[in-house]
Amino acid sequence: MPHITSLCVYCGSANGNDPAYLALARDFGTELARRGVALVYGGGKVGLMGTVADAVLTAGGKVVGVIPRQLVEKEVAHTGLTELVVVETMHQRKTRMYELSDAFVALPGGFGTMDEMFEMLTWAQLGLHRYPCAFLDVRGYYAGLKTLMSHMVDEGFVQPGQRDSVWFGSSMPELFDWMIDYDGGQAARVIGPASIRA
C-alpha cells in the first residue's frame, strides 16, 4: 500500500442529532492534520463536512474541496480552503475526489455519503483501484450496515473477501494502522479506467 498523502472523507451535510457526530468529525480532522494527511472532501461549509474541514485547517493541515458549480451558487461552498475545485456535475465531483485521494473514509452521513462510498467500494470490486475503504463509527452508527454486508455475503451477492476488505470501527489509531497495512484487496481488473471518466 502506498503512503497515504490525501484521504477522501464522505460525511453528512447535516450535524446529526447527537454531539458525538460533530466531535468525531473534529477529532478526525485534527488527526489528519497531525499525521500530515491532506483532506479531500465535498467542499461544503455545513454539517459534518464543514466541521471536519475546519478542524484540519485549524490544526494547520491542507484541505481540498470539490464541489459542483450549482452548490457554489447556493452559497454552501467553504471559501476558506487550501483549494476549492469547482466542477460542473456530481459525476465529475466524484471522479475528481477519487483522482485526488489515496484512501476513502465515511463518517456518519445520509444518502449522499452512502452513494459516494459505495461507488468507491464498487470500483474496488471491479479492480479500478486498490485503495482502502473504511467506515469510522460512533454510537454504532454503521453497525446495521456491517450486518447488512454480512447478509449480502450469506445470500451470495458479495464475496467474503470483498466484505473483509472494508474496515469498520471506532478507533482512529486502529483505522490508520489498518490503512498502512492494507494490501489492496483481491479484485482483478475487470474494466478499464475509461469507464469512470465523467
Coordinates of C-alpha atoms in Angstrom, one line a residue:
M1 CA 0.0 0.0 0.0
P2 CA 1.5 3.4 -1.0
H3 CA 1.9 6.0 1.7
I4 CA -1.3 7.9 2.2
T5 CA -0.9 11.6 1.5
S6 CA -4.5 12.5 0.7
L7 CA -7.6 11.0 2.2
C8 CA -11.1 11.4 1.0
V9 CA -13.8 11.8 3.6
Y10 CA -17.5 11.3 2.9
C11 CA -19.9 12.6 5.6
G12 CA -23.1 14.4 6.2
S13 CA -24.0 17.9 5.3
A14 CA -26.1 17.9 8.5
N15 CA -24.8 17.8 12.1
G16 CA -26.9 14.8 13.2
N17 CA -28.9 14.6 16.4
D18 CA -26.0 13.8 18.8
P19 CA -23.0 15.9 19.6
A20 CA -20.9 12.8 19.3
Y21 CA -21.1 13.1 15.5
L22 CA -19.6 16.6 15.5
A23 CA -17.0 15.6 18.0
L24 CA -15.9 12.7 15.7
A25 CA -15.6 15.0 12.7
R26 CA -13.5 17.5 14.7
D27 CA -11.3 14.8 16.1
F28 CA -10.8 13.1 12.8
G29 CA -9.9 16.3 11.0
T30 CA -7.4 17.2 13.8
E31 CA -5.8 13.7 13.4
L32 CA -5.5 14.1 9.7
A33 CA -3.6 17.3 10.1
R34 CA -1.4 15.8 12.9
R35 CA -0.4 13.0 10.5
G36 CA 0.3 15.3 7.6
V37 CA -2.5 13.8 5.5
A38 CA -4.5 16.2 3.3
L39 CA -8.3 16.1 3.4
V40 CA -10.2 15.7 0.2
Y41 CA -14.0 16.2 0.6
G42 CA -17.1 17.7 -0.9
G43 CA -16.3 21.3 -0.4
G44 CA -19.2 22.3 1.8
K45 CA -19.1 24.6 4.8
V46 CA -22.1 23.0 6.6
G47 CA -22.7 19.9 8.7
L48 CA -20.0 17.4 9.4
M49 CA -18.4 18.3 6.1
G50 CA -17.7 21.8 7.3
T51 CA -16.6 20.6 10.7
V52 CA -14.0 18.2 9.5
A53 CA -12.6 20.7 7.1
D54 CA -12.4 23.4 9.7
A55 CA -10.7 21.0 12.1
V56 CA -8.0 20.2 9.6
L57 CA -7.4 23.9 8.8
T58 CA -7.3 24.9 12.5
A59 CA -4.7 22.3 13.1
G60 CA -2.6 23.6 10.1
G61 CA -3.4 20.9 7.6
K62 CA -4.3 21.0 3.9
V63 CA -7.9 20.8 2.6
V64 CA -9.1 20.3 -1.0
G65 CA -12.8 20.7 -1.6
V66 CA -14.5 19.5 -4.8
I67 CA -18.0 21.0 -5.4
P68 CA -20.4 21.3 -8.3
R69 CA -21.0 24.9 -9.5
Q70 CA -24.7 24.8 -8.6
L71 CA -23.8 24.3 -4.9
V72 CA -21.3 27.1 -5.0
E73 CA -24.1 29.3 -6.4
K74 CA -26.4 28.2 -3.5
E75 CA -23.7 29.6 -1.1
V76 CA -22.8 26.4 0.6
A77 CA -19.2 26.2 -0.6
H78 CA -16.4 26.6 2.0
T79 CA -14.4 29.7 0.9
G80 CA -11.5 29.3 3.3
L81 CA -10.0 26.1 2.0
T82 CA -6.5 25.4 0.8
E83 CA -8.0 24.7 -2.6
L84 CA -11.6 24.7 -3.9
V85 CA -12.1 22.8 -7.2
V86 CA -15.4 23.7 -8.9
V87 CA -16.8 21.2 -11.4
E88 CA -20.0 21.1 -13.5
T89 CA -21.7 17.9 -12.4
M90 CA -22.0 15.5 -9.4
H91 CA -20.3 12.8 -11.5
Q92 CA -17.3 15.0 -12.2
R93 CA -17.2 15.7 -8.4
K94 CA -16.9 12.0 -7.5
T95 CA -14.4 11.3 -10.2
R96 CA -12.2 14.2 -9.2
M97 CA -12.3 13.3 -5.5
Y98 CA -11.2 9.8 -6.4
E99 CA -8.4 11.1 -8.5
L100 CA -7.1 13.2 -5.7
S101 CA -7.2 10.5 -3.0
D102 CA -5.2 7.6 -1.7
A103 CA -7.9 6.3 0.7
F104 CA -11.6 6.7 1.5
V105 CA -13.3 7.0 4.9
A106 CA -17.0 7.5 5.6
L107 CA -18.1 9.3 8.7
P108 CA -21.8 9.4 9.6
G109 CA -23.9 10.7 6.8
G110 CA -27.0 10.1 4.7
F111 CA -27.9 9.1 1.1
G112 CA -25.1 11.1 -0.4
T113 CA -22.4 9.6 1.9
M114 CA -23.7 6.1 1.0
D115 CA -23.8 6.8 -2.7
E116 CA -20.2 8.1 -2.7
M117 CA -18.7 5.4 -0.5
F118 CA -20.5 2.5 -2.3
E119 CA -19.3 3.8 -5.6
M120 CA -15.7 3.5 -4.3
L121 CA -16.5 0.0 -3.0
T122 CA -17.9 -1.0 -6.4
W123 CA -14.8 0.4 -8.2
A124 CA -12.6 -1.6 -5.9
Q125 CA -14.7 -4.7 -6.5
L126 CA -14.1 -4.1 -10.3
G127 CA -10.4 -3.6 -9.9
L128 CA -10.4 0.1 -10.8
H129 CA -8.5 1.0 -7.7
R130 CA -6.7 -0.7 -4.8
Y131 CA -7.2 1.9 -2.1
P132 CA -8.5 1.3 1.4
C133 CA -12.2 2.0 2.2
A134 CA -13.4 2.3 5.8
F135 CA -16.4 3.3 7.9
L136 CA -15.4 5.3 11.0
D137 CA -18.2 4.7 13.5
V138 CA -19.5 6.4 16.6
R139 CA -22.5 5.3 18.7
G140 CA -22.9 2.2 16.5
Y141 CA -24.0 4.3 13.5
Y142 CA -22.7 1.8 11.0
A143 CA -23.5 -1.4 12.9
G144 CA -26.6 -2.1 10.8
L145 CA -24.6 -1.6 7.6
K146 CA -21.9 -4.0 8.7
T147 CA -24.6 -6.6 9.4
L148 CA -26.2 -6.0 6.0
M149 CA -22.8 -6.6 4.3
S150 CA -22.6 -9.9 6.0
H151 CA -26.1 -10.7 4.9
M152 CA -25.1 -9.9 1.3
V153 CA -22.3 -12.5 1.7
D154 CA -24.6 -15.1 3.2
E155 CA -27.1 -14.6 0.3
G156 CA -24.4 -15.0 -2.3
F157 CA -24.3 -11.4 -3.7
V158 CA -20.9 -10.3 -2.2
Q159 CA -17.8 -12.4 -1.9
P160 CA -16.4 -12.8 1.6
G161 CA -13.1 -11.3 0.6
Q162 CA -14.9 -8.2 -0.7
R163 CA -16.7 -7.7 2.6
D164 CA -13.5 -8.4 4.5
S165 CA -11.6 -5.7 2.6
V166 CA -13.8 -3.0 4.2
W167 CA -12.9 -1.7 7.6
F168 CA -15.5 -0.9 10.3
G169 CA -14.6 0.5 13.7
S170 CA -14.4 3.5 16.1
S171 CA -10.7 3.7 16.9
M172 CA -8.7 6.2 14.8
P173 CA -5.4 4.6 15.7
E174 CA -6.6 1.2 14.6
L175 CA -8.0 2.7 11.4
F176 CA -4.7 4.3 10.4
D177 CA -2.8 1.1 11.3
W178 CA -5.1 -0.9 9.1
M179 CA -4.7 1.6 6.2
I180 CA -0.9 1.4 6.5
D181 CA -1.0 -2.4 6.3
Y182 CA -3.7 -2.6 3.6
D183 CA -2.6 -4.9 0.8
G184 CA -5.0 -3.6 -1.9
G185 CA -7.6 -6.4 -1.8
Q186 CA -8.1 -9.3 -4.1
A187 CA -10.0 -7.9 -7.1
A188 CA -8.6 -8.3 -10.6
R189 CA -9.0 -5.5 -13.2
V190 CA -12.4 -6.1 -14.7
I191 CA -12.9 -2.9 -16.6
G192 CA -10.6 -0.1 -17.6
P193 CA -10.1 3.4 -16.2
A194 CA -12.0 4.9 -19.2
S195 CA -15.2 3.6 -17.5
I196 CA -15.1 6.2 -14.8
R197 CA -14.4 9.4 -16.8
A198 CA -17.0 12.0 -16.1

